[in-house]
Structures are given as structure tokens and as C-alpha cells.
Tab-separated table of C-alpha atoms in Angstrom:
chain	number	residue	atom	x	y	z
A	18	ILE	CA	-182.641	27.468	64.639
A	19	GLU	CA	-180.582	29.831	66.819
A	20	VAL	CA	-177.813	29.871	64.215
A	21	GLU	CA	-180.334	30.726	61.499
A	22	VAL	CA	-181.764	33.601	63.553
A	23	LEU	CA	-178.290	35.030	64.199
A	24	ALA	CA	-177.440	34.787	60.488
A	25	LEU	CA	-180.684	36.542	59.584
A	26	ARG	CA	-180.032	39.337	62.086
A	27	ARG	CA	-176.594	39.915	60.609
A	28	ASP	CA	-178.025	39.972	57.078
A	29	VAL	CA	-180.617	42.561	58.053
A	30	LEU	CA	-178.671	44.727	60.485
A	31	ARG	CA	-175.146	44.341	59.058
A	32	ASP	CA	-172.807	46.614	61.067
A	33	LYS	CA	-175.708	47.500	63.347
A	34	HIS	CA	-175.864	44.004	64.821
A	35	PRO	CA	-176.660	43.806	68.568
A	36	ASP	CA	-173.454	41.818	69.189
A	37	MET	CA	-171.804	45.233	69.455
A	38	HIS	CA	-173.372	45.470	72.905
A	39	ASP	CA	-171.660	42.251	73.944
A	40	LEU	CA	-168.313	43.671	72.868
A	41	ALA	CA	-168.975	46.825	74.893
A	42	VAL	CA	-169.767	44.715	77.966
A	43	THR	CA	-166.521	42.787	77.483
A	44	TRP	CA	-164.534	46.023	77.232
A	45	ASN	CA	-166.235	47.319	80.346
A	46	SER	CA	-165.361	44.172	82.296
A	47	ARG	CA	-161.728	44.601	81.208
A	48	GLN	CA	-161.779	48.173	82.532
A	49	ARG	CA	-161.573	49.680	79.048
A	50	TYR	CA	-164.176	52.216	80.066
A	51	PRO	CA	-163.786	54.868	77.334
A	52	GLU	CA	-164.080	52.248	74.562
A	53	ALA	CA	-166.972	50.514	76.317
A	54	LEU	CA	-168.919	53.741	76.798
A	55	ALA	CA	-168.369	54.847	73.200
A	56	MET	CA	-169.474	51.437	71.883
A	57	MET	CA	-172.555	51.400	74.130
A	58	GLN	CA	-173.560	54.862	72.911
A	59	VAL	CA	-173.169	53.871	69.263
A	60	CYS	CA	-175.012	50.622	69.873
A	61	PHE	CA	-177.931	52.416	71.531
A	62	GLN	CA	-178.189	55.006	68.763
A	63	LEU	CA	-178.117	52.390	66.015
A	64	GLN	CA	-180.591	50.122	67.735
A	65	CYS	CA	-182.995	53.016	68.271
A	66	LYS	CA	-182.736	53.855	64.592
A	67	VAL	CA	-183.236	50.267	63.435
A	68	LEU	CA	-185.460	48.766	66.133
A	69	GLY	CA	-186.996	51.768	67.882
A	70	GLN	CA	-186.204	53.084	71.360
A	71	ALA	CA	-188.835	50.884	73.041
A	72	HIS	CA	-187.312	47.636	71.710
A	73	PRO	CA	-185.795	45.444	74.469
A	74	SER	CA	-182.385	45.358	72.766
A	75	ALA	CA	-182.242	49.152	72.633
A	76	GLN	CA	-183.291	49.354	76.277
A	77	ARG	CA	-180.606	46.821	77.219
A	78	SER	CA	-177.996	49.015	75.553
A	79	LEU	CA	-179.251	52.074	77.397
A	80	ARG	CA	-179.028	50.643	80.931
A	81	PRO	CA	-175.237	50.915	81.333
A	82	LEU	CA	-175.377	54.546	80.143
A	83	ASN	CA	-177.581	55.646	83.044
């Protein structure tokens, strides 16, 4: 069922998929800070637009920006 949920998310969100946050975290851990910060900002903005600012995924994306 997890695979089906992920496929559905990608169908609905397309390039706005929350996996972008995971990529930003990876970049951050590899000390690619400018790329990580830019990706986190984009991710947060897109998730707010799609899911709303109060959604847990949007809040998760916001935490590293504070």
C-alpha cells in the first residue's frame, strides 16, 4: 500500500512532490548548504501552495529554515 500512496502523491503533486525535502536534507548533510537552503525554500513554498501552511509536511520543510 505504501508504494500505491507514493505513486498517487506523485500523480497529484508532480514536481511538487515532498521528496524534494529529502533531497534538501541529503544536500545539507553533504555540506551543500546553498543548494539545500534553496531546495528547502522552494519545497516549503510549494507545499504551502498545495497542502496549506498548517500541513505537517509544510511544517517539516519550514523547520530547517528557522
